[in-house]
CSV table of C-alpha atoms in Angstrom, one decimal:
chain,number,residue,atom,x,y,z
A,20,MET,CA,130.8,54.2,141.8
A,21,GLN,CA,128.6,51.9,139.7
A,22,PRO,CA,129.5,51.6,136.0
A,23,ILE,CA,126.3,53.3,134.8
A,24,TYR,CA,127.5,56.6,136.3
A,25,SER,CA,130.8,56.7,134.4
A,26,GLU,CA,129.2,55.4,131.2
A,27,ILE,CA,126.5,58.1,131.3
A,28,ALA,CA,129.1,60.7,132.2
A,29,ASP,CA,131.1,59.7,129.1
A,30,GLN,CA,128.0,60.0,126.9
A,31,LEU,CA,127.3,63.4,128.3
A,32,LEU,CA,130.7,64.6,127.3
A,33,PHE,CA,130.1,63.2,123.8
A,34,LEU,CA,126.7,65.0,123.8
A,35,GLU,CA,128.2,68.4,124.7
A,36,SER,CA,130.9,67.9,122.1
A,37,GLU,CA,128.4,67.1,119.4
A,38,LEU,CA,126.1,70.0,120.3
A,39,ARG,CA,129.2,72.3,119.9
A,40,SER,CA,130.1,70.6,116.6
A,41,LEU,CA,126.6,71.2,115.3
A,42,GLN,CA,126.9,74.8,116.3
A,43,VAL,CA,123.8,74.8,118.5
A,44,TRP,CA,125.7,75.3,121.8
A,45,GLN,CA,125.0,78.7,123.3
A,46,ASP,CA,127.3,81.0,125.3
A,47,ASN,CA,124.5,82.6,127.2
A,48,ALA,CA,121.7,80.9,129.1
A,49,PRO,CA,118.1,81.7,128.3
A,50,PRO,CA,116.1,83.8,130.8
A,51,ALA,CA,115.3,82.1,134.1
A,52,GLU,CA,111.6,82.1,133.2
A,53,ALA,CA,112.4,80.0,130.1
A,54,LEU,CA,114.2,77.5,132.2
A,55,ALA,CA,111.3,77.2,134.7
A,56,SER,CA,108.9,75.8,132.2
A,57,THR,CA,106.8,72.8,133.4
A,58,GLU,CA,106.2,71.4,130.0
A,59,PRO,CA,108.1,68.2,129.0
A,60,PHE,CA,111.5,69.2,127.4
A,61,CYS,CA,110.4,72.9,128.0
A,62,VAL,CA,108.9,72.8,124.6
A,63,ASP,CA,107.0,76.0,125.2
A,64,THR,CA,110.2,78.0,126.0
A,65,LEU,CA,113.3,76.3,124.7
A,66,THR,CA,114.6,74.6,121.7
A,67,LEU,CA,115.7,71.0,122.2
A,68,PRO,CA,119.4,71.9,122.0
A,69,GLN,CA,118.8,74.6,124.7
A,70,TRP,CA,117.0,72.1,126.9
A,71,LEU,CA,119.8,69.6,126.5
A,72,GLN,CA,122.4,72.2,127.3
A,73,PHE,CA,120.7,74.1,130.1
A,74,ILE,CA,118.5,71.5,131.7
A,75,PHE,CA,119.4,67.9,130.9
A,76,LEU,CA,123.2,68.1,131.0
A,77,PRO,CA,123.4,70.1,134.3
A,78,ARG,CA,120.8,67.8,136.0
A,79,MET,CA,122.4,64.6,134.9
A,80,GLN,CA,125.8,65.8,136.0
A,81,ILE,CA,124.4,66.6,139.5
A,82,LEU,CA,122.9,63.1,139.7
A,83,ILE,CA,126.1,61.5,138.6
A,84,GLU,CA,128.4,63.5,140.9
A,85,SER,CA,126.0,62.8,143.8
A,86,GLU,CA,125.5,59.2,142.8
A,87,MET,CA,121.8,59.8,143.1
A,88,PRO,CA,119.3,57.5,141.3
A,89,LEU,CA,119.3,58.1,137.5
A,90,PRO,CA,116.0,58.2,135.6
A,91,GLY,CA,115.0,54.8,134.2
A,92,GLN,CA,113.5,56.4,131.1
A,93,CYS,CA,114.2,59.6,129.2
A,94,GLY,CA,112.9,59.1,125.7
A,95,ILE,CA,115.1,61.9,124.4
A,96,ALA,CA,116.1,60.2,121.1
A,97,PRO,CA,112.6,60.2,119.5
A,98,VAL,CA,112.2,63.9,120.4
A,99,ALA,CA,115.6,64.6,118.9
A,100,GLU,CA,114.8,62.7,115.7
A,101,GLU,CA,111.8,64.9,115.2
A,102,PHE,CA,113.6,68.1,116.0
A,103,PHE,CA,116.6,67.3,113.8
A,104,LYS,CA,114.5,65.7,111.0
A,105,GLY,CA,116.2,66.3,107.6
A,106,ARG,CA,119.6,67.3,109.2
A,107,GLU,CA,122.0,64.5,108.1
A,108,ASP,CA,124.7,66.1,110.2
A,109,ALA,CA,122.8,65.3,113.4
A,110,ALA,CA,123.2,61.5,113.0
A,111,ALA,CA,126.0,61.3,115.6
A,112,LEU,CA,124.0,63.4,118.1
A,113,LEU,CA,121.0,61.1,117.6
A,114,ALA,CA,123.2,58.0,118.2
A,115,ILE,CA,124.5,59.5,121.5
A,116,LEU,CA,121.0,60.3,122.7
A,117,GLU,CA,119.8,56.7,121.7
A,118,THR,CA,122.8,55.3,123.7
A,119,ILE,CA,121.9,57.4,126.7
A,120,ASP,CA,118.2,56.3,126.5
A,121,GLN,CA,119.1,52.7,126.2
A,122,ARG,CA,121.6,52.7,129.0
A,123,LEU,CA,119.3,54.4,131.4
A,124,GLN,CA,116.5,52.0,130.5
A,125,ARG,CA,118.8,49.0,131.3
A,126,GLY,CA,119.8,50.6,134.6
């Protein structure tokens, strides 16, 4: 397994932990229609934390477990900065997302 897979897997664990710490982790998934949005980050049907939990994390885990090509660009950190604007407690989450973005960009 290439190092990028284990590095991103570690970051995904940190991401889940931080979402839980911020108390934005949900026990129940949104309706299937909400998850089927075609808009970037499902902005029309989900909050960013929901998208991270129910779309991003599962898809990335599948790619990692299957050692399939990972995206070269995600651009999640800037979206998260806007979503969590004014929340000082989100600094660690933003740092994790920036790390993921940078690592994927480096390949």
